[in-house]
Coordinates of C-alpha atoms in Angstrom, one line a residue:
M29 CA -0.1 0.0 -0.1
K30 CA 1.4 3.4 -0.2
D31 CA 1.9 6.0 1.9
I32 CA -0.5 8.5 1.9
L33 CA 1.4 11.8 2.4
I34 CA -0.1 15.4 3.1
A35 CA 1.8 18.5 1.5
D36 CA 4.0 15.8 0.4
R37 CA 5.8 16.1 4.1
Y38 CA 3.5 14.6 6.9
R39 CA 2.8 10.6 6.0
V40 CA -0.4 9.7 8.0
D41 CA 0.3 6.5 9.9
R42 CA -2.8 4.9 12.4
K43 CA -5.6 6.2 13.2
I44 CA -5.6 7.1 17.2
G45 CA -9.0 8.6 17.4
A46 CA -12.8 10.4 16.2
G47 CA -14.7 13.3 17.4
G48 CA -17.3 15.2 16.5
F49 CA -15.5 16.8 14.2
G50 CA -12.9 14.6 12.2
V51 CA -10.7 11.3 12.5
V52 CA -7.1 12.2 13.9
Y53 CA -4.3 10.0 13.1
S54 CA -0.8 9.6 14.0
G55 CA 1.6 10.8 11.7
T56 CA 5.5 11.6 10.8
D57 CA 7.0 14.4 9.6
L58 CA 9.5 13.0 7.3
S59 CA 12.1 15.6 6.6
S60 CA 12.3 15.4 10.8
G61 CA 11.8 12.2 11.6
E62 CA 9.4 13.3 14.2
E63 CA 5.6 12.0 14.9
V64 CA 3.0 14.6 14.8
A65 CA -1.3 14.6 15.0
I66 CA -2.6 15.1 11.7
K67 CA -6.9 15.6 12.0
L68 CA -9.2 15.6 9.3
T69 CA -12.6 16.6 8.4
F70 CA -14.2 16.3 4.6
I71 CA -14.2 19.5 2.9
R72 CA -18.4 18.8 2.5
D73 CA -18.9 18.3 6.5
N74 CA -17.7 21.3 8.4
P75 CA -14.9 23.2 7.1
E76 CA -14.9 26.4 8.9
V77 CA -14.8 23.5 12.3
L78 CA -11.5 22.9 11.6
Q79 CA -10.2 26.5 9.9
G80 CA -11.5 28.0 13.6
E81 CA -9.3 25.4 15.2
K82 CA -6.2 26.2 13.6
E83 CA -7.1 29.6 14.3
T84 CA -7.6 29.2 17.5
Y85 CA -4.7 27.1 18.5
E86 CA -2.7 30.1 16.6
A87 CA -4.2 32.9 19.0
L88 CA -3.1 30.3 21.8
K89 CA 0.5 30.2 20.8
G90 CA 2.7 30.2 23.5
G91 CA 6.6 29.5 24.9
V92 CA 7.6 26.1 25.5
G93 CA 5.6 24.7 28.8
V94 CA 1.9 26.3 27.7
G95 CA 0.3 23.4 27.2
I96 CA -0.8 23.8 24.2
P97 CA 0.1 21.8 20.9
Q98 CA 1.4 23.9 17.8
V99 CA -0.1 23.7 14.4
R100 CA 2.3 22.5 11.6
W101 CA 1.0 23.1 9.3
F102 CA -3.1 23.4 7.7
G103 CA -4.5 23.2 4.2
Q104 CA -6.3 21.2 1.5
E105 CA -5.5 18.0 0.8
C106 CA -7.9 15.8 -1.6
D107 CA -10.9 16.0 -0.4
F108 CA -10.0 17.0 2.8
Y109 CA -9.5 19.8 5.4
V110 CA -6.3 19.0 7.4
L111 CA -4.4 20.0 11.0
V112 CA -1.4 19.1 11.7
I113 CA 0.0 19.4 15.3
D114 CA 2.3 18.3 17.6
A115 CA 1.8 14.3 18.5
L116 CA 1.2 14.0 22.4
G117 CA 0.8 11.3 24.9
P118 CA -2.4 9.2 25.5
S119 CA -5.2 11.5 27.6
L120 CA -5.9 11.4 30.7
E121 CA -8.9 9.1 29.4
D122 CA -6.4 6.3 28.4
L123 CA -4.1 6.9 31.5
L124 CA -7.3 6.1 33.7
N125 CA -7.9 2.9 31.9
Y126 CA -4.4 2.1 32.2
C127 CA -4.7 2.6 36.2
D128 CA -7.5 0.5 36.8
R129 CA -10.0 3.2 36.5
T130 CA -8.9 5.3 39.8
F131 CA -5.9 7.5 40.2
S132 CA -4.3 8.4 43.6
L133 CA -5.1 11.6 45.6
R134 CA -1.0 12.8 44.4
T135 CA -1.7 12.2 40.6
I136 CA -4.9 14.2 41.1
L137 CA -3.9 17.0 43.1
L138 CA -0.8 17.4 40.5
L139 CA -3.2 17.6 37.5
A140 CA -5.7 19.5 39.2
D141 CA -2.6 22.3 39.6
Q142 CA -1.7 22.1 36.2
A143 CA -5.8 21.7 34.6
I144 CA -6.2 24.9 36.5
S145 CA -3.6 26.4 34.8
R146 CA -4.3 25.7 31.4
I147 CA -8.0 27.1 31.5
E148 CA -6.5 30.2 33.2
Y149 CA -3.8 30.0 30.0
I150 CA -7.1 29.7 27.4
H151 CA -9.2 32.7 29.3
S152 CA -6.8 34.8 29.6
K153 CA -6.4 34.2 26.0
G154 CA -9.8 35.7 25.8
F155 CA -11.0 32.2 24.8
L156 CA -14.0 29.4 26.1
H157 CA -12.7 25.8 25.9
R158 CA -16.7 24.6 26.0
D159 CA -15.4 20.6 26.5
I160 CA -13.5 20.2 29.5
K161 CA -13.4 16.3 30.0
P162 CA -10.3 13.6 30.6
D163 CA -10.3 12.9 27.0
N164 CA -9.2 16.5 26.1
F165 CA -6.5 16.8 28.5
L166 CA -3.1 15.2 27.2
M167 CA 0.4 14.5 28.8
G168 CA 3.1 15.5 27.0
V169 CA 5.7 13.3 25.1
G170 CA 9.8 13.3 26.2
R171 CA 11.0 16.0 28.1
Q172 CA 7.3 17.4 28.0
G173 CA 6.5 14.0 29.5
S174 CA 4.6 15.3 32.4
T175 CA 3.3 18.9 30.9
L176 CA -0.6 18.4 30.6
Y177 CA -1.2 19.6 27.6
T178 CA -5.5 20.6 26.0
I179 CA -6.7 20.5 22.9
D180 CA -9.7 19.9 20.5
F181 CA -10.9 23.8 20.3
G182 CA -13.9 22.5 17.9
L183 CA -16.1 23.8 20.4
A184 CA -14.2 26.9 21.7
K185 CA -15.4 30.3 21.8
E186 CA -13.9 33.6 22.1
S187 CA -15.9 35.2 25.3
K188 CA -16.8 38.2 24.0
D189 CA -18.1 36.5 22.0
A190 CA -20.1 34.8 24.9
E191 CA -20.5 38.0 26.4
R192 CA -22.9 39.2 24.1
N193 CA -24.6 36.6 23.6
K194 CA -25.2 36.2 27.5
H195 CA -29.1 37.0 27.3
I196 CA -29.8 34.3 25.1
E197 CA -31.7 31.5 26.5
G198 CA -32.5 28.4 25.0
L199 CA -29.1 27.3 23.7
A200 CA -28.5 23.8 23.4
L201 CA -26.7 21.8 25.3
G202 CA -22.8 22.0 23.8
G203 CA -19.8 20.3 24.9
T204 CA -19.8 16.5 26.9
R205 CA -22.9 16.0 28.9
R206 CA -21.8 14.3 31.2
Y207 CA -19.0 17.0 32.4
A208 CA -21.7 19.8 31.3
S209 CA -22.0 22.5 33.7
I210 CA -25.5 23.7 34.9
N211 CA -26.0 26.9 33.1
N212 CA -25.2 24.6 29.6
H213 CA -27.6 22.3 30.6
N214 CA -30.1 25.1 31.2
G215 CA -29.3 26.3 27.9
R216 CA -27.5 29.4 28.6
E217 CA -24.3 31.4 27.2
Q218 CA -20.9 30.3 28.5
S219 CA -18.0 31.6 30.8
W220 CA -15.3 31.6 32.4
G221 CA -16.7 29.4 35.9
D222 CA -18.3 27.0 33.4
D223 CA -14.7 25.8 32.1
L224 CA -13.6 24.9 35.6
E225 CA -16.5 23.6 37.2
S226 CA -17.0 20.7 34.2
L227 CA -13.2 20.7 35.1
G228 CA -14.7 19.8 39.4
Y229 CA -16.9 17.1 38.1
V230 CA -13.6 15.9 36.6
L231 CA -11.8 15.7 39.3
V232 CA -14.6 14.1 40.9
Y233 CA -14.4 11.2 39.1
F234 CA -11.2 10.9 39.0
V235 CA -11.7 10.0 42.6
R236 CA -14.2 8.0 41.9
G237 CA -13.7 6.0 38.8
W238 CA -17.5 7.7 37.9
L239 CA -20.0 9.8 38.4
P240 CA -23.5 9.1 39.9
W241 CA -24.8 10.7 36.7
Q242 CA -23.3 8.2 34.5
G243 CA -25.6 5.3 33.5
L244 CA -28.9 6.3 33.7
K245 CA -31.6 4.8 32.1
A246 CA -34.7 7.4 29.3
A247 CA -36.2 7.1 26.6
T248 CA -34.4 9.4 24.4
D249 CA -31.6 11.7 24.5
G250 CA -33.3 14.3 25.5
D251 CA -34.5 12.7 28.0
K252 CA -31.0 11.7 29.6
D253 CA -30.0 15.6 29.6
A254 CA -32.9 16.2 31.5
R255 CA -32.1 13.6 33.9
I256 CA -28.2 14.1 34.5
K257 CA -29.2 17.9 35.0
E258 CA -32.1 17.1 37.6
M259 CA -29.3 15.3 39.3
K260 CA -26.3 17.7 39.0
E261 CA -28.7 20.9 40.1
E262 CA -30.0 17.9 43.5
L263 CA -26.7 17.2 44.1
S264 CA -25.1 19.5 46.5
G265 CA -21.1 20.4 46.3
E266 CA -21.2 18.7 49.9
E267 CA -23.3 15.3 48.8
L268 CA -21.4 15.0 45.2
C269 CA -18.1 15.1 46.9
N270 CA -19.1 13.1 50.0
G271 CA -15.7 11.3 51.5
L272 CA -13.5 13.3 49.5
P273 CA -11.0 15.6 51.2
G274 CA -12.9 18.9 51.8
E275 CA -11.0 20.6 49.2
F276 CA -13.4 18.9 46.6
T277 CA -16.7 20.5 48.1
T278 CA -14.8 24.1 48.4
Y279 CA -14.0 23.8 44.6
I280 CA -17.7 22.8 43.3
N281 CA -19.3 25.3 45.2
Y282 CA -16.8 28.3 44.4
T283 CA -17.3 27.0 40.9
R284 CA -20.7 26.8 40.7
G285 CA -21.0 30.2 42.3
L286 CA -20.0 31.7 39.7
A287 CA -22.0 34.3 37.6
F288 CA -21.2 35.2 34.6
D289 CA -18.8 38.1 34.7
D290 CA -17.1 36.9 37.8
R291 CA -13.8 36.8 36.8
P292 CA -12.8 33.3 38.7
D293 CA -9.8 33.5 41.0
Y294 CA -7.7 30.6 39.6
A295 CA -4.6 30.9 41.9
Y296 CA -7.4 30.8 45.2
L297 CA -8.4 26.7 43.3
R298 CA -4.6 26.6 42.7
R299 CA -3.6 26.8 46.5
L300 CA -6.8 24.9 47.7
F301 CA -5.2 21.7 46.2
R302 CA -1.3 22.8 47.1
R303 CA -2.2 23.6 50.6
R304 CA -3.7 20.0 50.1
F305 CA -1.3 18.5 48.6
R306 CA 1.7 20.2 51.5
S307 CA -0.6 19.3 54.1
E308 CA -0.2 15.2 52.6
G309 CA 3.4 15.3 52.7
F310 CA 3.8 15.1 49.3
K311 CA 6.4 16.1 47.0
Y312 CA 6.2 17.8 43.6
D313 CA 8.2 15.2 41.5
N314 CA 5.7 14.8 38.3
F315 CA 6.0 11.1 39.5
F316 CA 2.3 10.6 38.6
D317 CA 0.6 6.8 38.6
W318 CA 0.6 5.7 35.3
T319 CA 4.9 6.3 35.3
E320 CA 5.2 3.8 38.8
K321 CA 2.9 1.7 37.2
S322 CA 5.5 1.5 34.3
F323 CA 8.3 1.4 35.9
N324 CA 6.8 -1.8 38.1
E325 CA 6.1 -3.6 34.8
T326 CA 8.9 -2.6 33.2
R327 CA 11.4 -3.7 36.6
H328 CA 8.9 -7.3 37.1
H329 CA 9.4 -7.8 32.9

């Protein structure tokens, strides 16, 4: 079989994922030998989504270590629009599966610290992510192996556009229902607090390996959304985080309490988790559960 080349430079190797907006492949930059990620969408499907995503990545471009992959190439190839970005490691969802569906408190606190910083960075550049979930956080590779990256800006929006629409009601649920904020369920325009509230549900999911509204039975998708919304509204931060360190409750209550125009205090949220980290006697050595597990597995072979 002949290699599929993009822009005569990027070889398409194997499929690694599929989202609402196209298919993602692992590939190789033939001029440098580096691995890359290649996202393809059919031109007739929704070209402006990938174009918008490319523009968001470029607007978010920072130095090394801000946890946003760089765009290598964007353009049209045959019947596709193609976005080539830096290759990254596994997603937090993949790693949760690898670690038997639960992370230690230590790993969760390390991830929370970086995730809050990523969201703060995205917001500081004038964007809302609007689809915060474990699949959209990936670990880096090589020297960036302990850096958390945020990907998939297909639903991202500029905060000034959200500001203009903040009075609109009855919007369709956007993003992923499992981690959606209560405002999002209620058809309201999302703001900074919604990204952080979604992250709160992600963190609780990491502690437990599941969320209480997973697996609800309903006749239709609409009914399911309604049941999940009801459950989120009924469960206070205290009930949702019952048995977890108090910082999780504080985080959920704080983020749920933010009004549309409230600028979150990101430093306060990081401090919450850092204090708990230190009081547990943990060390900042970027040693995560999966690092330990793969280290032990190699040792036993």
